[in-house]
PDB file of N, CA and C in Angstrom:
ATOM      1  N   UNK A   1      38.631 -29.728 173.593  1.00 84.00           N
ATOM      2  CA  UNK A   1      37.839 -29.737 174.824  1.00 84.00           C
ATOM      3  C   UNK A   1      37.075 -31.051 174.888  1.00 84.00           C
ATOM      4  N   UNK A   2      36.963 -31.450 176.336  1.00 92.00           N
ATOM      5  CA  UNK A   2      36.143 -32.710 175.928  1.00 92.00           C
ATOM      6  C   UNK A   2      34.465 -32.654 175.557  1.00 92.00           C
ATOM      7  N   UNK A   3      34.051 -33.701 174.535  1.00 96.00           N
ATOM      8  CA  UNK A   3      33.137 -33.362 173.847  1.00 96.00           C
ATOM      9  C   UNK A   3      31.661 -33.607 174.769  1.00 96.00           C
ATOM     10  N   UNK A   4      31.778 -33.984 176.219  1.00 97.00           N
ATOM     11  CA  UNK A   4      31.138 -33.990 177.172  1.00 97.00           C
ATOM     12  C   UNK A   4      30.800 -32.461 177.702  1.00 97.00           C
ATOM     13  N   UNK A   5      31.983 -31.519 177.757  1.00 96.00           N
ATOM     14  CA  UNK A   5      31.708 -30.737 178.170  1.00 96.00           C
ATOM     15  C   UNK A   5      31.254 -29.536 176.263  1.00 96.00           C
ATOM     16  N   UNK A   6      31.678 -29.806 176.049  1.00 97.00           N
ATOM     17  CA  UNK A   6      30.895 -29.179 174.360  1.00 97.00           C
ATOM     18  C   UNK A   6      29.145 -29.670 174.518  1.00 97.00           C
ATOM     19  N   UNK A   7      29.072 -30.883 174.455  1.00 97.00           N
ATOM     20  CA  UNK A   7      27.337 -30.853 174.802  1.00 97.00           C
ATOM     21  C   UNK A   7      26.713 -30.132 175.700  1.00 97.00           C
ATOM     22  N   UNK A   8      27.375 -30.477 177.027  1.00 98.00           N
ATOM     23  CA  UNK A   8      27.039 -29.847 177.844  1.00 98.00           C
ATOM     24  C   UNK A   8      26.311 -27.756 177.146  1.00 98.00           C
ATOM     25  N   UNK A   9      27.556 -27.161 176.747  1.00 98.00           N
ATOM     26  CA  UNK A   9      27.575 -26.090 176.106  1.00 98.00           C
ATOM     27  C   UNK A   9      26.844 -25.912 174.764  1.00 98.00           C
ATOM     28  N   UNK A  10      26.398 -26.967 174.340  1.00 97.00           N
ATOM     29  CA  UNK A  10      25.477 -26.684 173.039  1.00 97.00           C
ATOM     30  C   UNK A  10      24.320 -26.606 173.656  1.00 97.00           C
ATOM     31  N   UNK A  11      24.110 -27.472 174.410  1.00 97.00           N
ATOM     32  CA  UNK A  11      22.436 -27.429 175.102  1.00 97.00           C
ATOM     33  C   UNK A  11      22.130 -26.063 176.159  1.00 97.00           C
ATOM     34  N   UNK A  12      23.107 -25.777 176.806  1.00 98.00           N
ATOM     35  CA  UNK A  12      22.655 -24.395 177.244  1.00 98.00           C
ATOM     36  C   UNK A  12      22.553 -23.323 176.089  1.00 98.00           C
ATOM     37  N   UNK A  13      23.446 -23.427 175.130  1.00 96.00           N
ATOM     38  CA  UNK A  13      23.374 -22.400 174.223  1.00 96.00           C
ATOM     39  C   UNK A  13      21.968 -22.576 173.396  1.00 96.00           C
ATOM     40  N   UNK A  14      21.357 -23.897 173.129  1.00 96.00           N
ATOM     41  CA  UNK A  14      19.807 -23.925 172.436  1.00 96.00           C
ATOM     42  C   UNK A  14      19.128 -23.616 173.233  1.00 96.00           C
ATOM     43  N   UNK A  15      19.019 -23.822 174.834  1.00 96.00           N
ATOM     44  CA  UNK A  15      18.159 -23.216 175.742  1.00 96.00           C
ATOM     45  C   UNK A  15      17.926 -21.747 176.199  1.00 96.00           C
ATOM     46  N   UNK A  16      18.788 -20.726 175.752  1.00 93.00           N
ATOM     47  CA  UNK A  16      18.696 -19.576 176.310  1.00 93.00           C
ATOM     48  C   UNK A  16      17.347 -18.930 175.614  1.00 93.00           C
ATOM     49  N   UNK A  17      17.384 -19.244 174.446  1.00 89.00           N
ATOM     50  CA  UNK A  17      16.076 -18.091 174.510  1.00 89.00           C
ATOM     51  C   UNK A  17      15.190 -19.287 174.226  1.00 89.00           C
ATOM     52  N   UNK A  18      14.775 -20.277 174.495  1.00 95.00           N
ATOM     53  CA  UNK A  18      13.618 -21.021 174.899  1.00 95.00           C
ATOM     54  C   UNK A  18      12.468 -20.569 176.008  1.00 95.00           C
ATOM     55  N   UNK A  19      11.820 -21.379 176.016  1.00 96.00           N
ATOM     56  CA  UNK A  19      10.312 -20.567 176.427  1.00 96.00           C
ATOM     57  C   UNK A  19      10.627 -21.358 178.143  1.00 96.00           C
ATOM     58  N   UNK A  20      10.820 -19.963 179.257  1.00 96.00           N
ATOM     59  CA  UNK A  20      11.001 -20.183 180.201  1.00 96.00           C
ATOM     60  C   UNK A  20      10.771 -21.445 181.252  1.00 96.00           C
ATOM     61  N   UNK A  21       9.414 -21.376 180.628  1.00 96.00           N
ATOM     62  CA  UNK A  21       8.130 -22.646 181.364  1.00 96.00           C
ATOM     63  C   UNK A  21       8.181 -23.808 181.277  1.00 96.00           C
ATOM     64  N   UNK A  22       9.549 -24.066 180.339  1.00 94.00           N
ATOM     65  CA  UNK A  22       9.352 -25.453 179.600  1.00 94.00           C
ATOM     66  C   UNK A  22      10.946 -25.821 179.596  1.00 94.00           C
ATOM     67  N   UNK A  23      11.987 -25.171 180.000  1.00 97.00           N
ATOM     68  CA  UNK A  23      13.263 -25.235 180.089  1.00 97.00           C
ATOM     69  C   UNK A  23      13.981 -24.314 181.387  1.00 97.00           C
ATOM     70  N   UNK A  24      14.331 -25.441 182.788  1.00 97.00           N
ATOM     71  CA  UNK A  24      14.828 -24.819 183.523  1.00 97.00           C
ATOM     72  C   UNK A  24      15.879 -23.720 183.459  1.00 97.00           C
ATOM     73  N   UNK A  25      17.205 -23.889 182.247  1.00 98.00           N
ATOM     74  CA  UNK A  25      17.461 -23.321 181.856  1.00 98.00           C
ATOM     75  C   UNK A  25      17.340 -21.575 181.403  1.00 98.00           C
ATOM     76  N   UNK A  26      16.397 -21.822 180.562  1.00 98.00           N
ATOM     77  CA  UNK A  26      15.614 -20.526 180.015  1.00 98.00           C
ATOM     78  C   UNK A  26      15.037 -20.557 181.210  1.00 98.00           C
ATOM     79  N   UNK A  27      14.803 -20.328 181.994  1.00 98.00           N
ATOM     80  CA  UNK A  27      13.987 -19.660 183.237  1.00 98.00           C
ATOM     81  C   UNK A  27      15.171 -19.195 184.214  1.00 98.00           C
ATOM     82  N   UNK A  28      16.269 -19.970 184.277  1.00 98.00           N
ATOM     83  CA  UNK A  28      17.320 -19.066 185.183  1.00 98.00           C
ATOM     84  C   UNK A  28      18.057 -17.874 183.749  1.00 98.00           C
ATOM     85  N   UNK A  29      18.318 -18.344 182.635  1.00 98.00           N
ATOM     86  CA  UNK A  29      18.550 -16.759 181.846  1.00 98.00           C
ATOM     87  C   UNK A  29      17.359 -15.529 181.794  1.00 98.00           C
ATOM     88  N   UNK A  30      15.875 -15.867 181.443  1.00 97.00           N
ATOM     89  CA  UNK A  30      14.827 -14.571 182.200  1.00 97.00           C
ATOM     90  C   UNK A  30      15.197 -14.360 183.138  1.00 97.00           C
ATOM     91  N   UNK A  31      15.787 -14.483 184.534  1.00 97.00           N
ATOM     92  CA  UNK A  31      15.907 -14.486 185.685  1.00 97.00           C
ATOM     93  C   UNK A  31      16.759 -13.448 185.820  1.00 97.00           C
ATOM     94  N   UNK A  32      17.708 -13.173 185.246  1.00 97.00           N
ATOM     95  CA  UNK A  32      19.132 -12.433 184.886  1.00 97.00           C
ATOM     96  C   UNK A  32      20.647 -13.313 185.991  1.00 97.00           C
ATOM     97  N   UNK A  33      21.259 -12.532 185.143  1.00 98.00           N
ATOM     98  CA  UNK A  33      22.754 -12.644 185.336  1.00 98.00           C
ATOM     99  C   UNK A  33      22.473 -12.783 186.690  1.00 98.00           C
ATOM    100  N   UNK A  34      21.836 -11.956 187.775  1.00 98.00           N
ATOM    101  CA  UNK A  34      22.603 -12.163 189.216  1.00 98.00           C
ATOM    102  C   UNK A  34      21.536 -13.485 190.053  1.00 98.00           C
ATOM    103  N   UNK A  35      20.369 -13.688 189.709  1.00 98.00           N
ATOM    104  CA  UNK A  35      19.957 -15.433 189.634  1.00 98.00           C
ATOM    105  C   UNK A  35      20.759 -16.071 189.706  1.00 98.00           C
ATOM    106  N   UNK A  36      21.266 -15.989 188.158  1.00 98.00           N
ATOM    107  CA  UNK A  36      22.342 -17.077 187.721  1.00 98.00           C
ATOM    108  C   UNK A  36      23.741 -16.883 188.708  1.00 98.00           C
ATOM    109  N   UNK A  37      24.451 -16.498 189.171  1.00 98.00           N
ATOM    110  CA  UNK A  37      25.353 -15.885 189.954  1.00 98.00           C
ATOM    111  C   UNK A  37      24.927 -16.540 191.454  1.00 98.00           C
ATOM    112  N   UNK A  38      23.457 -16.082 192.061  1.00 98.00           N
ATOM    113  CA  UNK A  38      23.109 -16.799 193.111  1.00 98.00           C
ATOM    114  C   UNK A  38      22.758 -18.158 193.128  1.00 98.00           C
ATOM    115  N   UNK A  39      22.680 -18.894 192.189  1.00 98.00           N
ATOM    116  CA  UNK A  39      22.489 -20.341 191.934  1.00 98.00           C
ATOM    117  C   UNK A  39      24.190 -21.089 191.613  1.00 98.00           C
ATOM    118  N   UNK A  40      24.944 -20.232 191.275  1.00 98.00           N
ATOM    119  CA  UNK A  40      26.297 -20.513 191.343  1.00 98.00           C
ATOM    120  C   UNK A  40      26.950 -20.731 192.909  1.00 98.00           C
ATOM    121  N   UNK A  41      26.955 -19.787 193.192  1.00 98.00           N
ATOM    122  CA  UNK A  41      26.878 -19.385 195.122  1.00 98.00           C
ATOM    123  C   UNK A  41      26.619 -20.584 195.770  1.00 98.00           C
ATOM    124  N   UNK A  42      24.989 -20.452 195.857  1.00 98.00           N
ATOM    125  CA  UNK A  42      24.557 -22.014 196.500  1.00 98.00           C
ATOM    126  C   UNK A  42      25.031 -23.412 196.123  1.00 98.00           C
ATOM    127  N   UNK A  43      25.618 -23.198 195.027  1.00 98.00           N
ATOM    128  CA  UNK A  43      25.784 -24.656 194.501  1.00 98.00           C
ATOM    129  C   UNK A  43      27.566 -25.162 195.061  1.00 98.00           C
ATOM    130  N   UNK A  44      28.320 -24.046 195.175  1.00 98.00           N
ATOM    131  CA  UNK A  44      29.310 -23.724 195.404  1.00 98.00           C
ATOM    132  C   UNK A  44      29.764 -24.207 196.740  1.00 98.00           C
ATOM    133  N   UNK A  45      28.598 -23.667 197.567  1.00 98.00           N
ATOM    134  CA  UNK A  45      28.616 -23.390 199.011  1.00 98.00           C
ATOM    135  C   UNK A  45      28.117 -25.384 199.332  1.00 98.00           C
ATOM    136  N   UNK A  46      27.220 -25.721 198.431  1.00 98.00           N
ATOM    137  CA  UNK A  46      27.062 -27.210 198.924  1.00 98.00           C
ATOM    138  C   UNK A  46      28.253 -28.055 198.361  1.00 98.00           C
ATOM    139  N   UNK A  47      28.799 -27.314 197.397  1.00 98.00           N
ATOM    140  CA  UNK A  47      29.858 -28.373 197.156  1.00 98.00           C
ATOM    141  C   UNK A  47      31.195 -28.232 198.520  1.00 98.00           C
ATOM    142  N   UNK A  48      31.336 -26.973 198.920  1.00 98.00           N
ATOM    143  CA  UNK A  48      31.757 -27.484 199.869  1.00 98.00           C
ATOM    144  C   UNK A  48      31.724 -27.986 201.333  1.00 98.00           C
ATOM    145  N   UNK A  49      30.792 -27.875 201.257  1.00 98.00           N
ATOM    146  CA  UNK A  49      30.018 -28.882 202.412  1.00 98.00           C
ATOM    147  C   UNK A  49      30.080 -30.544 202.118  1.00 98.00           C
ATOM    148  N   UNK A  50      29.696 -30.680 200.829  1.00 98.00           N
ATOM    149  CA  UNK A  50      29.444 -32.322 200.496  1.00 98.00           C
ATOM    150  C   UNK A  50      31.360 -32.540 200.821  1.00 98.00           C
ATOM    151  N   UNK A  51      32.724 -31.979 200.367  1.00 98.00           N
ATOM    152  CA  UNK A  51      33.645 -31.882 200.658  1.00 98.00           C
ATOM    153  C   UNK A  51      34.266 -32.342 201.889  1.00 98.00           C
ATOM    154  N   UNK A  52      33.744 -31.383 202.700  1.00 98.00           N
ATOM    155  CA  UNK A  52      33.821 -31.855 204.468  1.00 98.00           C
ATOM    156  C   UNK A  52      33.127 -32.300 205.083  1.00 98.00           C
ATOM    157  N   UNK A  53      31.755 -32.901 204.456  1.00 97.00           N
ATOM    158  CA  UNK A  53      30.915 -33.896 205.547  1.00 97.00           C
ATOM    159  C   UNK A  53      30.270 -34.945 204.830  1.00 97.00           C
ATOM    160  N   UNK A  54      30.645 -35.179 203.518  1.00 97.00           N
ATOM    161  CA  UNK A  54      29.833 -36.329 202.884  1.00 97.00           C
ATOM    162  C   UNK A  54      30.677 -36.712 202.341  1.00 97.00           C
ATOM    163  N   UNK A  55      30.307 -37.826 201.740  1.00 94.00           N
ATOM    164  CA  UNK A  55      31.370 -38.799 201.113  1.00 94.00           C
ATOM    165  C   UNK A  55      32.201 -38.282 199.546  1.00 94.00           C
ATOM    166  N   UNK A  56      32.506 -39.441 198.928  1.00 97.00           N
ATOM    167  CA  UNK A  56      32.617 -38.987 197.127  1.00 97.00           C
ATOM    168  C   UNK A  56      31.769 -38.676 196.226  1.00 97.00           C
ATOM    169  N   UNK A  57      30.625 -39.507 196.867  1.00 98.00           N
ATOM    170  CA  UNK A  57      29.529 -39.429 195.661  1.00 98.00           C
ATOM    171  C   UNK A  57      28.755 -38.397 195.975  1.00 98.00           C
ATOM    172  N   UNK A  58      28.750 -38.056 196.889  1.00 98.00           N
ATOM    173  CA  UNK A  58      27.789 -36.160 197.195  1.00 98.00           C
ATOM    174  C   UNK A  58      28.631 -35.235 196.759  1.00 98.00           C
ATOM    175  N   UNK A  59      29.723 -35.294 197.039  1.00 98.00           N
ATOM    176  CA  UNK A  59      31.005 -34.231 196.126  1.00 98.00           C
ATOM    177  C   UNK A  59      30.864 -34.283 195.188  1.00 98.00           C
ATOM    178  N   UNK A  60      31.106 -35.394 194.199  1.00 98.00           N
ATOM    179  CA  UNK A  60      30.874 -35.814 192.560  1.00 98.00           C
ATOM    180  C   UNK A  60      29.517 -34.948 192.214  1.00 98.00           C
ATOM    181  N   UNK A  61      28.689 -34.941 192.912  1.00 98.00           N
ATOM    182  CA  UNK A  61      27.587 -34.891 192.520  1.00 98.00           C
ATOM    183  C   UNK A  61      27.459 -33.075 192.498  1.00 98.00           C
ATOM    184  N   UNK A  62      27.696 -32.841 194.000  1.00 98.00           N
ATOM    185  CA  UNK A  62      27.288 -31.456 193.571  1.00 98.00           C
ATOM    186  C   UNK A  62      28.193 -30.512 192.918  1.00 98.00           C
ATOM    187  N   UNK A  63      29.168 -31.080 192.605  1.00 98.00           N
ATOM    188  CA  UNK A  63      30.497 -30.355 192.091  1.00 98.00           C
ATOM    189  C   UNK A  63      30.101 -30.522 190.630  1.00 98.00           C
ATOM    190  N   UNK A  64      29.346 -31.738 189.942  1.00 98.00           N
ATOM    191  CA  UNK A  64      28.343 -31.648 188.813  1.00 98.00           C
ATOM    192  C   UNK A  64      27.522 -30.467 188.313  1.00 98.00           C
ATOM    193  N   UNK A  65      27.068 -30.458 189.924  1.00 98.00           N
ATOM    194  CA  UNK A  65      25.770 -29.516 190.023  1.00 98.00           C
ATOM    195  C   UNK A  65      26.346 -27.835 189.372  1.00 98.00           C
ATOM    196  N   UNK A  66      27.239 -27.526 190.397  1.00 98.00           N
ATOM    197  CA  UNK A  66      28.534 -26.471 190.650  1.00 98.00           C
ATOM    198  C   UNK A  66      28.870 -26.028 188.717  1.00 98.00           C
ATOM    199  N   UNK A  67      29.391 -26.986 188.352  1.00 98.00           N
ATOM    200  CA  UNK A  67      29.907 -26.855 186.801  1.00 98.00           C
ATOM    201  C   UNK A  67      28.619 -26.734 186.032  1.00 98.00           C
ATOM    202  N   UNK A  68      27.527 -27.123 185.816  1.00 98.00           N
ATOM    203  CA  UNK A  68      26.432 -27.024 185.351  1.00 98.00           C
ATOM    204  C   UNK A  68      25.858 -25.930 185.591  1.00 98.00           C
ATOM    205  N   UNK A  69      25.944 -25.286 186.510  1.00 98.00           N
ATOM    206  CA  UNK A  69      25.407 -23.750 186.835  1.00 98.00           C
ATOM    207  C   UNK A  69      26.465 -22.834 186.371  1.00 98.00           C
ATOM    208  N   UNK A  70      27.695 -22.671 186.521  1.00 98.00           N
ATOM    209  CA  UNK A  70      28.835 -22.318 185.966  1.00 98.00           C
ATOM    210  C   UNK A  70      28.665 -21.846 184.967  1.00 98.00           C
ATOM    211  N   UNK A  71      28.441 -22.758 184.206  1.00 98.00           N
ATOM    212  CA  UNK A  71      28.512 -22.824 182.834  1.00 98.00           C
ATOM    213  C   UNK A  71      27.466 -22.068 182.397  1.00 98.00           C
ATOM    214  N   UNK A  72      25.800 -22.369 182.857  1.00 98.00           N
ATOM    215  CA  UNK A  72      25.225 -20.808 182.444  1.00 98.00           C
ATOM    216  C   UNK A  72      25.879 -19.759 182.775  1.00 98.00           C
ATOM    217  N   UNK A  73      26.160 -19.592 183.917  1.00 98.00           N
ATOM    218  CA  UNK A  73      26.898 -18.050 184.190  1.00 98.00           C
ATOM    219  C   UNK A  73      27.695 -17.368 182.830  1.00 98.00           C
ATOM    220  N   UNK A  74      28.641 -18.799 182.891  1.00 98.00           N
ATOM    221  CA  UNK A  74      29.720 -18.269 181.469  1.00 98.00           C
ATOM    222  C   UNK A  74      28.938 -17.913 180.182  1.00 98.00           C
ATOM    223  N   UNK A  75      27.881 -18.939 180.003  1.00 98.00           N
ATOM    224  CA  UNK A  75      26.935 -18.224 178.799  1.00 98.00           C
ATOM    225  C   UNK A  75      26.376 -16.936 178.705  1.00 98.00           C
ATOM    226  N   UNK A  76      26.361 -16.487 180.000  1.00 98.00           N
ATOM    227  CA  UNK A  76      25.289 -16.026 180.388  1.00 98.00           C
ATOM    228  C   UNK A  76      26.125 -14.369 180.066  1.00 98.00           C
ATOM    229  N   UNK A  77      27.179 -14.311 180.055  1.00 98.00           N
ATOM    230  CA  UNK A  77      28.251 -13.590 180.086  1.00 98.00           C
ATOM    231  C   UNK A  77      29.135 -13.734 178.429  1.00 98.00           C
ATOM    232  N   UNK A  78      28.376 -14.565 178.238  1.00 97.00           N
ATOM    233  CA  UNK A  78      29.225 -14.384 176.117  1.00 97.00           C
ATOM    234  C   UNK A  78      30.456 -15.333 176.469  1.00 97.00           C
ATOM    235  N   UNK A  79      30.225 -16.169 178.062  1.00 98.00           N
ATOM    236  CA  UNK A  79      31.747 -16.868 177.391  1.00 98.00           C
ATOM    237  C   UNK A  79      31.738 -18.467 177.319  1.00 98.00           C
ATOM    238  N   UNK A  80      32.772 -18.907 177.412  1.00 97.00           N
ATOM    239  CA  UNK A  80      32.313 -21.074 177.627  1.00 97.00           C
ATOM    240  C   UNK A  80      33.560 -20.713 178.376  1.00 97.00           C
ATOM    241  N   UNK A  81      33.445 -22.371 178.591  1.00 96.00           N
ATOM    242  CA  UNK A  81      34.715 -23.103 179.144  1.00 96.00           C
ATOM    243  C   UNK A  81      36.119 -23.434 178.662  1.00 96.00           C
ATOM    244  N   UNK A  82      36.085 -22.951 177.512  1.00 96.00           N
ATOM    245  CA  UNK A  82      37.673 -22.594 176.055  1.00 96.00           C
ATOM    246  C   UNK A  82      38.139 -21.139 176.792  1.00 96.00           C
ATOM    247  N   UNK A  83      37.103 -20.485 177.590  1.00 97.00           N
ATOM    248  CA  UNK A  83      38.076 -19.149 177.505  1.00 97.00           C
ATOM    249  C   UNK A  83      38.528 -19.520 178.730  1.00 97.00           C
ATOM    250  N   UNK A  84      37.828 -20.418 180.069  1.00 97.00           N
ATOM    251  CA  UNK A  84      38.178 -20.664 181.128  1.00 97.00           C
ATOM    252  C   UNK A  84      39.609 -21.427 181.022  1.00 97.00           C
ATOM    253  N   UNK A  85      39.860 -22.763 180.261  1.00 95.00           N
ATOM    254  CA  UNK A  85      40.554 -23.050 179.859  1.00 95.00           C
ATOM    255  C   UNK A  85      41.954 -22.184 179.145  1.00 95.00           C
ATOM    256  N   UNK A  86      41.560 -21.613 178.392  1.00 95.00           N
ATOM    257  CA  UNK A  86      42.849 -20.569 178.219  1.00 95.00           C
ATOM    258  C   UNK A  86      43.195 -19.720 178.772  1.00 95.00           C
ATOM    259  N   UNK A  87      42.418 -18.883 180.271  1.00 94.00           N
ATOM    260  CA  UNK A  87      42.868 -18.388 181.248  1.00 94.00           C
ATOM    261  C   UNK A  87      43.729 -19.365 181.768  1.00 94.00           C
ATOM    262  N   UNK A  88      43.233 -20.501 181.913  1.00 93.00           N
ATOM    263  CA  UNK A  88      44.295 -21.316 182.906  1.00 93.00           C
ATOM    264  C   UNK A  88      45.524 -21.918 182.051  1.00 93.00           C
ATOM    265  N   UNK A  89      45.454 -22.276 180.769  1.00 93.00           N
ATOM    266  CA  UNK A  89      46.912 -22.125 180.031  1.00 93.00           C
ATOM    267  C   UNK A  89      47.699 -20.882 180.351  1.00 93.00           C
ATOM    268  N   UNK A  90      47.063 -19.516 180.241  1.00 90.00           N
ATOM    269  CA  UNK A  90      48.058 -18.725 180.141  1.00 90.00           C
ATOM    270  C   UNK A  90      48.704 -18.672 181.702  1.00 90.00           C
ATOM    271  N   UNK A  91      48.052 -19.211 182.451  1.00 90.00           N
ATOM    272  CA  UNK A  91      48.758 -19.296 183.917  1.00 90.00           C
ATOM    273  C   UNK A  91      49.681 -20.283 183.834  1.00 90.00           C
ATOM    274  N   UNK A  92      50.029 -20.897 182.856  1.00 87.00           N
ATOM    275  CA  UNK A  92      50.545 -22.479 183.231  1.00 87.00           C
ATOM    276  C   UNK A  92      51.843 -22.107 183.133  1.00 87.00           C
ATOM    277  N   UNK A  93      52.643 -22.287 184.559  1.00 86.00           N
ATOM    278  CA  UNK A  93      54.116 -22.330 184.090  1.00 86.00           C
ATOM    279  C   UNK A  93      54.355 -21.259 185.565  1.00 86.00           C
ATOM    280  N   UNK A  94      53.062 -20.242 185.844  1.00 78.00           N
ATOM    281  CA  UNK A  94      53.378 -19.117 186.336  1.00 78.00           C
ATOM    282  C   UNK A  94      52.886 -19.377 188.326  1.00 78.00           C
ATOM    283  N   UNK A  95      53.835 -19.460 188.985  1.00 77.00           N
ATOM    284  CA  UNK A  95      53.963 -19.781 190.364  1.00 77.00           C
ATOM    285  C   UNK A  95      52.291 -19.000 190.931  1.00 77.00           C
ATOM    286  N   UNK A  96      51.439 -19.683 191.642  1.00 71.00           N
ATOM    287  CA  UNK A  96      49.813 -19.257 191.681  1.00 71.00           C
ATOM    288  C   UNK A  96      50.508 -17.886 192.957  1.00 71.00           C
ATOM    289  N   UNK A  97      51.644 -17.710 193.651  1.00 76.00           N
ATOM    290  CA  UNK A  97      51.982 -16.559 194.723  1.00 76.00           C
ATOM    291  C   UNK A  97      51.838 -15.592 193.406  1.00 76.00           C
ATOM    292  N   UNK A  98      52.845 -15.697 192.472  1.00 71.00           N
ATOM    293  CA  UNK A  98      52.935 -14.780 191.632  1.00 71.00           C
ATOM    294  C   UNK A  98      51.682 -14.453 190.566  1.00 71.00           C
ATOM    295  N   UNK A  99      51.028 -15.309 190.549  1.00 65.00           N
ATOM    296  CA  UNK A  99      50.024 -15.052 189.470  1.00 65.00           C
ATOM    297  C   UNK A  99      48.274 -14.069 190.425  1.00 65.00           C
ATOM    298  N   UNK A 100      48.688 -14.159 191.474  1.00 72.00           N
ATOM    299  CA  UNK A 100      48.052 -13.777 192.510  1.00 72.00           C
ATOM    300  C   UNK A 100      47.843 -12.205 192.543  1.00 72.00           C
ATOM    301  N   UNK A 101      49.092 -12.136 192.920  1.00 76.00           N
ATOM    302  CA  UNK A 101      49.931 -10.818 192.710  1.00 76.00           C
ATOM    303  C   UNK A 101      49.670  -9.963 191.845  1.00 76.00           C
ATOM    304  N   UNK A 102      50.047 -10.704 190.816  1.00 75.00           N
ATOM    305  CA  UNK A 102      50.099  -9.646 189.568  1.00 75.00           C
ATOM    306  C   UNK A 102      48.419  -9.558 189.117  1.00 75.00           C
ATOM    307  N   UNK A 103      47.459  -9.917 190.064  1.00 70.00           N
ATOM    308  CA  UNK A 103      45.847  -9.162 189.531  1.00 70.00           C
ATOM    309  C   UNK A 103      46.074  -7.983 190.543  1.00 70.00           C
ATOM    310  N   UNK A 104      46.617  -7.856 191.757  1.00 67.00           N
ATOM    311  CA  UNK A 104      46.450  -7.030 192.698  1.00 67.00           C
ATOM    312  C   UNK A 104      46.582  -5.415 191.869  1.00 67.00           C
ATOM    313  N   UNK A 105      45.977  -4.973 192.526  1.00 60.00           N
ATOM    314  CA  UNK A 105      45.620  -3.753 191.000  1.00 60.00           C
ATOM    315  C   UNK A 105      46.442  -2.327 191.934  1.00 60.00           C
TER     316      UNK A 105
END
């Protein structure tokens, strides 16, 4: 994994049980899971906006933003970006109509 995104994931993982007041972080995990979830949302929702009405560098940026909130979520949930990553290996190869499909329950 790149070791950009491993830092990234060590520093949320030292921040979770840090003292709320003093680590934005630790203040969206007190917050709970669905905080974190609605700060995903919004960040989501501006990335695609910066998409269709701003340039590269507002995309770059909030799509930054986007993965950085993410990524608590995934902590936030017992997982990283290795399991995201190996969801998307095990798709690799498999047509996205068909891989679609086969969640349809």
């Amino acid at each position: 994994m790149d070791p950009r995104i491993e830092r990234l994931e060590a520093v949320i993982k030292a921040r979770k049980g840090a003292d709320p007041s003093s680590s934005y972080v630790a203040s969206l995990f007190a917050k709970g899971t669905a905080k974190i979830a609605q700060k995903v949302g919004e960040e989501a929702t501006e990335t695609i906006i910066a998409a269709l009405h701003e340039g590269p560098e507002k995309l770059t940026s909030e799509a930054a933003d986007l993965l950085f909130h993410l990524s608590i979520l995934l902590a936030d949930a017992g997982l990283g970006m290795d399991d995201v990553l190996s969801e998307l290996e095990r798709r690799e190869g498999v047509s996205g109509i068909e891989e679609k499909a086969s969640r349809k329950g």
